[in-house]
Coordinates of C-alpha atoms and ligand atoms in Angstrom, one line a residue:
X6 CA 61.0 93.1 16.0
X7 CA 59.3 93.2 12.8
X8 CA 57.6 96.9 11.9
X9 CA 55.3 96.7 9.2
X10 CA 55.3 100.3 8.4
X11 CA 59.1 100.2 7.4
X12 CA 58.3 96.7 5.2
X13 CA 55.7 98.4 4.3
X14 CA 57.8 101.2 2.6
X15 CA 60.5 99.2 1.0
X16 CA 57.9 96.8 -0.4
X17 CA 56.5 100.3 -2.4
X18 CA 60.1 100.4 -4.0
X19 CA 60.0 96.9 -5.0
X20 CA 57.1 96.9 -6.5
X21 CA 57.8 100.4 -8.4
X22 CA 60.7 98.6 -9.6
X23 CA 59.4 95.9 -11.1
X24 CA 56.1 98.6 -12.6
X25 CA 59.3 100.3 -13.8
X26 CA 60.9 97.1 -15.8
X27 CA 56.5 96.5 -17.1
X28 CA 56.4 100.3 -18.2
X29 CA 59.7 99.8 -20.1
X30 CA 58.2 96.4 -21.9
X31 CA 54.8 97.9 -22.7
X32 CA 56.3 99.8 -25.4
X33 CA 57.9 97.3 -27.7
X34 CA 55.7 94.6 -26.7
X35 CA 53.9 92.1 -29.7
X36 CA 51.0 89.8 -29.5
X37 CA 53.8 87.2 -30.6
X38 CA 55.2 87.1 -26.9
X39 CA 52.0 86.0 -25.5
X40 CA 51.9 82.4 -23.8
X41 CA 48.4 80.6 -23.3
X42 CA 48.2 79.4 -19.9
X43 CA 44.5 78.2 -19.8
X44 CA 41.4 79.2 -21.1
X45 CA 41.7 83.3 -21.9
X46 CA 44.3 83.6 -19.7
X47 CA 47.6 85.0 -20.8
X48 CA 51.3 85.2 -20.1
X49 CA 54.4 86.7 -21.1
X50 CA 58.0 87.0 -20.2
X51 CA 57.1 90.5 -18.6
X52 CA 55.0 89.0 -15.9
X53 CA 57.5 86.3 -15.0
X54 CA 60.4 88.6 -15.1
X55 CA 58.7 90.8 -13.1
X56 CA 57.8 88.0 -10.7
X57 CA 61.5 87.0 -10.5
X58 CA 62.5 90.8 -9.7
X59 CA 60.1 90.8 -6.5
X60 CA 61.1 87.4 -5.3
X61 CA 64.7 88.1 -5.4
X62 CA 64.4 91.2 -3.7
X63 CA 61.4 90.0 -1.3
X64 CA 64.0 87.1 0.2
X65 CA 66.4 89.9 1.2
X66 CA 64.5 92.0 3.2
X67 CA 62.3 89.5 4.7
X68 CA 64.4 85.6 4.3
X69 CA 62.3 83.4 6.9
X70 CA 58.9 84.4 4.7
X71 CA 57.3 81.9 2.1
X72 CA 55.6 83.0 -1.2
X73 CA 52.3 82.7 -3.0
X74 CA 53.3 83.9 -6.5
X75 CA 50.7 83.7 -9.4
X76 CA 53.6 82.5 -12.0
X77 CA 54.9 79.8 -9.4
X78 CA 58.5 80.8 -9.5
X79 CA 58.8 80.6 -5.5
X80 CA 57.7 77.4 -4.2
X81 CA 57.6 76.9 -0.7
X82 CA 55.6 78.7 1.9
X83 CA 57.0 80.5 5.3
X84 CA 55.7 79.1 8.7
X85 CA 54.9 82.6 10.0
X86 CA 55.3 85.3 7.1
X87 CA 53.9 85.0 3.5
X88 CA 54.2 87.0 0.6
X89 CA 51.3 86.7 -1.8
X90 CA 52.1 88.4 -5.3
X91 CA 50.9 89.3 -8.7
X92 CA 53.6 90.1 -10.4
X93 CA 51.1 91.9 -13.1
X94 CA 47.6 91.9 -12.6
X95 CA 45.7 92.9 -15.5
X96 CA 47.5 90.7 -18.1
X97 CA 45.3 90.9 -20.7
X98 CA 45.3 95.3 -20.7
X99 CA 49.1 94.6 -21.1
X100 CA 49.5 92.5 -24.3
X101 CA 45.9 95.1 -25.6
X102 CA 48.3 98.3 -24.8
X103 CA 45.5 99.2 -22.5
X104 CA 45.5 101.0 -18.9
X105 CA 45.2 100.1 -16.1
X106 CA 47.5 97.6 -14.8
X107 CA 49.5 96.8 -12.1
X108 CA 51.7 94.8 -9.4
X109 CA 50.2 93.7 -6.3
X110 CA 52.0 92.4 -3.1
X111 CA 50.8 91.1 -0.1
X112 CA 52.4 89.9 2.8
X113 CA 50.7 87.8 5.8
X114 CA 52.2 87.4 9.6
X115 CA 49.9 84.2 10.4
X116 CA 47.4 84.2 7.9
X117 CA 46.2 87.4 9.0
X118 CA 47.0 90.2 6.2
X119 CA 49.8 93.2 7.4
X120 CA 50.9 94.4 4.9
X121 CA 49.0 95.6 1.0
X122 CA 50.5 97.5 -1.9
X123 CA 48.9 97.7 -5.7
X124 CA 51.4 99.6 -8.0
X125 CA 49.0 100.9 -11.2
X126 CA 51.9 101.5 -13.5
X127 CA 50.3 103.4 -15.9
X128 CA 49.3 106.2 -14.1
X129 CA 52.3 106.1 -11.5
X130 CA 49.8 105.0 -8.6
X131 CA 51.4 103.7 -5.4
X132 CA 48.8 102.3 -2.9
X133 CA 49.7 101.1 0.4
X134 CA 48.9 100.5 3.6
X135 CA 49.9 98.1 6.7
X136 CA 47.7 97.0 9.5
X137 CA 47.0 99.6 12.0
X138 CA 48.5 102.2 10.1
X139 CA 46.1 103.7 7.6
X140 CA 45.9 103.1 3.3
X141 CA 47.9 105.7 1.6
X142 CA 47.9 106.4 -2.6
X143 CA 51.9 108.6 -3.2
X144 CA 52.1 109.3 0.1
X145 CA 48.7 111.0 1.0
X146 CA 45.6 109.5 3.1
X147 CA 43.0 108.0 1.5
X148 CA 39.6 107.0 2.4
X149 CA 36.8 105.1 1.3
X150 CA 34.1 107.8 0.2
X151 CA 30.7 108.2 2.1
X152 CA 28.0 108.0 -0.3
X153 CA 25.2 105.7 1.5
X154 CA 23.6 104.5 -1.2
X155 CA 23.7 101.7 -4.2
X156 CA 21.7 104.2 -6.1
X157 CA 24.5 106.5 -5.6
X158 CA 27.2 104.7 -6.4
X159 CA 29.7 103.8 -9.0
X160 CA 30.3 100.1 -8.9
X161 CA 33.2 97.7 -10.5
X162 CA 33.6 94.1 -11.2
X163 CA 34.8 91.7 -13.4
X164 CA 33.3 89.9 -15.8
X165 CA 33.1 85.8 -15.7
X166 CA 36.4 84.9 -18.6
X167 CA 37.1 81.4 -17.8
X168 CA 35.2 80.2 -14.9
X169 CA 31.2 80.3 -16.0
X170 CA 29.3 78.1 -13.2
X171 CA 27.7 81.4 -11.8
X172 CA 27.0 82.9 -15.6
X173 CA 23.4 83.1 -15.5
X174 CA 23.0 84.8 -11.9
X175 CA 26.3 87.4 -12.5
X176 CA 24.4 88.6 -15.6
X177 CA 21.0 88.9 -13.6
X178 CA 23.1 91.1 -11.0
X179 CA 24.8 92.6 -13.5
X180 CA 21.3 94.1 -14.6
X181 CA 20.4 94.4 -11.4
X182 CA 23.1 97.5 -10.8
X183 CA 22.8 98.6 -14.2
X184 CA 19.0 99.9 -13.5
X185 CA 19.8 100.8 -9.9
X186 CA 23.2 102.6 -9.7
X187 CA 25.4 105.3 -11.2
X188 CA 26.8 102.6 -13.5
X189 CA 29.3 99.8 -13.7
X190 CA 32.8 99.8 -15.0
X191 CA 34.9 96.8 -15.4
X192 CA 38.3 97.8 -15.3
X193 CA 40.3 94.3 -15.7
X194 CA 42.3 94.6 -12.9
X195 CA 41.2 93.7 -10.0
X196 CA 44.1 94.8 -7.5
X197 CA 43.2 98.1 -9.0
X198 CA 39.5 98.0 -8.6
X199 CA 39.9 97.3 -5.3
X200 CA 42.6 100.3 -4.5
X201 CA 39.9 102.3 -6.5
X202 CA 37.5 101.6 -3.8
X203 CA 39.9 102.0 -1.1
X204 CA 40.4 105.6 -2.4
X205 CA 36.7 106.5 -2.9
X206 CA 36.6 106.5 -6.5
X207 CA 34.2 103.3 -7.0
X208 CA 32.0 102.6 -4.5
X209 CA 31.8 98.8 -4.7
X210 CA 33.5 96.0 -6.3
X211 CA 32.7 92.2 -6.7
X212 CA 33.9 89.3 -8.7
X213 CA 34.2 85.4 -8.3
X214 CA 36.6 83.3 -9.7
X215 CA 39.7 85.3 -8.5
X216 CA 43.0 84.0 -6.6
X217 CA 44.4 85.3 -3.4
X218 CA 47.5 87.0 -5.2
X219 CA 44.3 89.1 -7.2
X220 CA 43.0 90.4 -3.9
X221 CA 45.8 90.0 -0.9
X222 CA 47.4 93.5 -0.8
X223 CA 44.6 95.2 -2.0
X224 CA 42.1 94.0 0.6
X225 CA 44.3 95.5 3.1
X226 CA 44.5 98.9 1.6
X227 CA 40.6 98.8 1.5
X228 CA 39.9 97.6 5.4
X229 CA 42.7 100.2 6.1
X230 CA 41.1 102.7 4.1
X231 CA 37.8 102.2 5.8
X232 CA 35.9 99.6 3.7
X233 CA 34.8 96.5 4.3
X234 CA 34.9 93.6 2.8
X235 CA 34.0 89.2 2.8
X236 CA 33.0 86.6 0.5
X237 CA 29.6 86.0 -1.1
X238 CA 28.0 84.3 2.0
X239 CA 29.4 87.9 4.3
X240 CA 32.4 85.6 5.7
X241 CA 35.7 86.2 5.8
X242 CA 37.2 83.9 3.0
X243 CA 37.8 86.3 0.5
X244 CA 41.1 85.8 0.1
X245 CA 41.4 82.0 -0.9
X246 CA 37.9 81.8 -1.5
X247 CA 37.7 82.7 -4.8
X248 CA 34.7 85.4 -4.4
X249 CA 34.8 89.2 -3.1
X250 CA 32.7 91.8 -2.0
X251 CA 34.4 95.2 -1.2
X252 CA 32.6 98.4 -0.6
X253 CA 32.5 101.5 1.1
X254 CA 31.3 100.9 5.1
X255 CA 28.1 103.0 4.4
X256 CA 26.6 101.0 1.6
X257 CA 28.6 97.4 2.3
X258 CA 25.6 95.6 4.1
X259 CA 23.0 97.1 0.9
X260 CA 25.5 96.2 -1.4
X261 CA 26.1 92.3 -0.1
X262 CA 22.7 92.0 0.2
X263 CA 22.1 92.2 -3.1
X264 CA 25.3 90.1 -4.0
X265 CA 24.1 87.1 -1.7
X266 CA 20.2 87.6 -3.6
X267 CA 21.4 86.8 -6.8
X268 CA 25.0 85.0 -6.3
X269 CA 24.5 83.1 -2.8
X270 CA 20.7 82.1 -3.0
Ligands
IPD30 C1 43.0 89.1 -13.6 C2 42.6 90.5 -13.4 C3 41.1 90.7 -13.8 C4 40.2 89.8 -13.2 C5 40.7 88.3 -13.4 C6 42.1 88.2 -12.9 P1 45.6 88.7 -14.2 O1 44.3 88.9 -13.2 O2 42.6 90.9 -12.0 O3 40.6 92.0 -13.5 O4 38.9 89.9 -13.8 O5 39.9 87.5 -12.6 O6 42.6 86.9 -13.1 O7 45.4 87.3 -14.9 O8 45.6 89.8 -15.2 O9 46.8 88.6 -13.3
CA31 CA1 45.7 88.8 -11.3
CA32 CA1 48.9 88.3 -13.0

């Protein structure tokens, strides 16, 4: 019998371990241990290392589940269970010195996600949750807040860095919530934008051009939190479909509206 609650747990230790092993890098890290992987995006040793450390530690407590693991160094994927993980998310804060970032596991039973924690190293955040059981920051409750309105609201996202097919509309919504909300913060992290939701601090978050390991364990802490959350079109393939939408449940359906104008026309 497999309890999520108790994975749950022992997945927060791993992945405070390997926050751990990043906090103890950050401070003698140099811009000369940066590898290019693509176009603006970055890598170091600390983010495969860190990768490694969950992996290894991953196996033991759960050994018929199959990975998803941004820096590739678990290849095959379970029948049943899957772990999908960001080792570090919010790369490019780390080699800057620059909060926030953090490590972001996810685990499926099916497809279907049971199991979210974001780690945001920097300030020693611990988000979690598993399915059925309620989203939790350092062992207190959290919630989505209540506030209705877009107008209202305090909104995140990230901004287009490598993928620019949707440049032109993003800036137009952009604009869009810059005249008609609170404002709009873009934090680069997006495990953490969404745990920032989850826990009522943002209101809203969208991107495109993420990966499932970006999103996996903190779409769960959002649903369990209270939120809601799909792709552009208001489906449910958000997690490999490289497009989210995550808000609070009283504003979601304003919220995607206006997404879906300008990004799904
Ligand atoms: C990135 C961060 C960033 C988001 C990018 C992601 P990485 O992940 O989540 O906020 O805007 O789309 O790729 O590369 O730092 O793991
Ligand atoms: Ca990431
Ligand atoms: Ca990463």
């Amino acid at each position: 019998m497999i309890h999520y609650e108790e994975l749950c747990i022992k997945t927060c230790e791993i992945a405070r371990q390997a926050g751990a092993f990043i906090r103890q890098e950050a401070g003698g890290f140099s811009a000369q241990k940066v590898e290019v992987k693509g176009l603006h995006n970055f890598v170091s040793y600390v983010d495969k290392y860190s990768e490694k450390l969950i992996v290894e530690q991953l196996r033991l407590l759960l050994p018929e589940s199959g990975f998803i693991a941004e820096e590739g160094t678990a290849g095959c994927r379970g029948e049943r269970f899957n772990w999908v993980i960001d080792p570090l998310d919010g790369t490019t804060n780390f080699i800057h010195g620059l909060p926030p970032y953090a490590v972001s596991i996810g685990l499926t039973d099916n497809g279907r996600p049971v199991v979210g924690v974001v780690y945001e190293v920097t300030l020693n955040e611990c988000f979690y949750a598993w399915q059925g059981g309620g989203a939790y920051l350092n062992g207190k409750q959290i919630r989505v807040s209540d506030r209705p309105a877009v107008k209202d609201a305090l909104i995140a996202t990230g901004f287009p860095y490598c993928d620019y097919h949707l440049m032109r509309p993003y800036i137009d919504c952009l604009e869009y919530f810059l005249r008609h909300s609170h404002g709009v913060r873009r934090l680069g992290s997006a495990a953490v934008d969404l745990a920032c939701v989850a826990c009522g601090r943002f209101e809203a978050f969208y991107e495109y051009g993420l990966h499932p390991w970006d999103v996996a364990g903190g779409a769960l802490i959002l649903l369990e939190a209270g939120g809601k959350v799909s792709d552009f079109a208001g489906g449910s393939n958000y997690i490999s479909g490289k497009q989210i939408i995550a808000a609070n449940d009283s504003l979601f359906n304003e919220f995607s509206e206006i997404i879906q104008q300008y990004l799904q026309p």
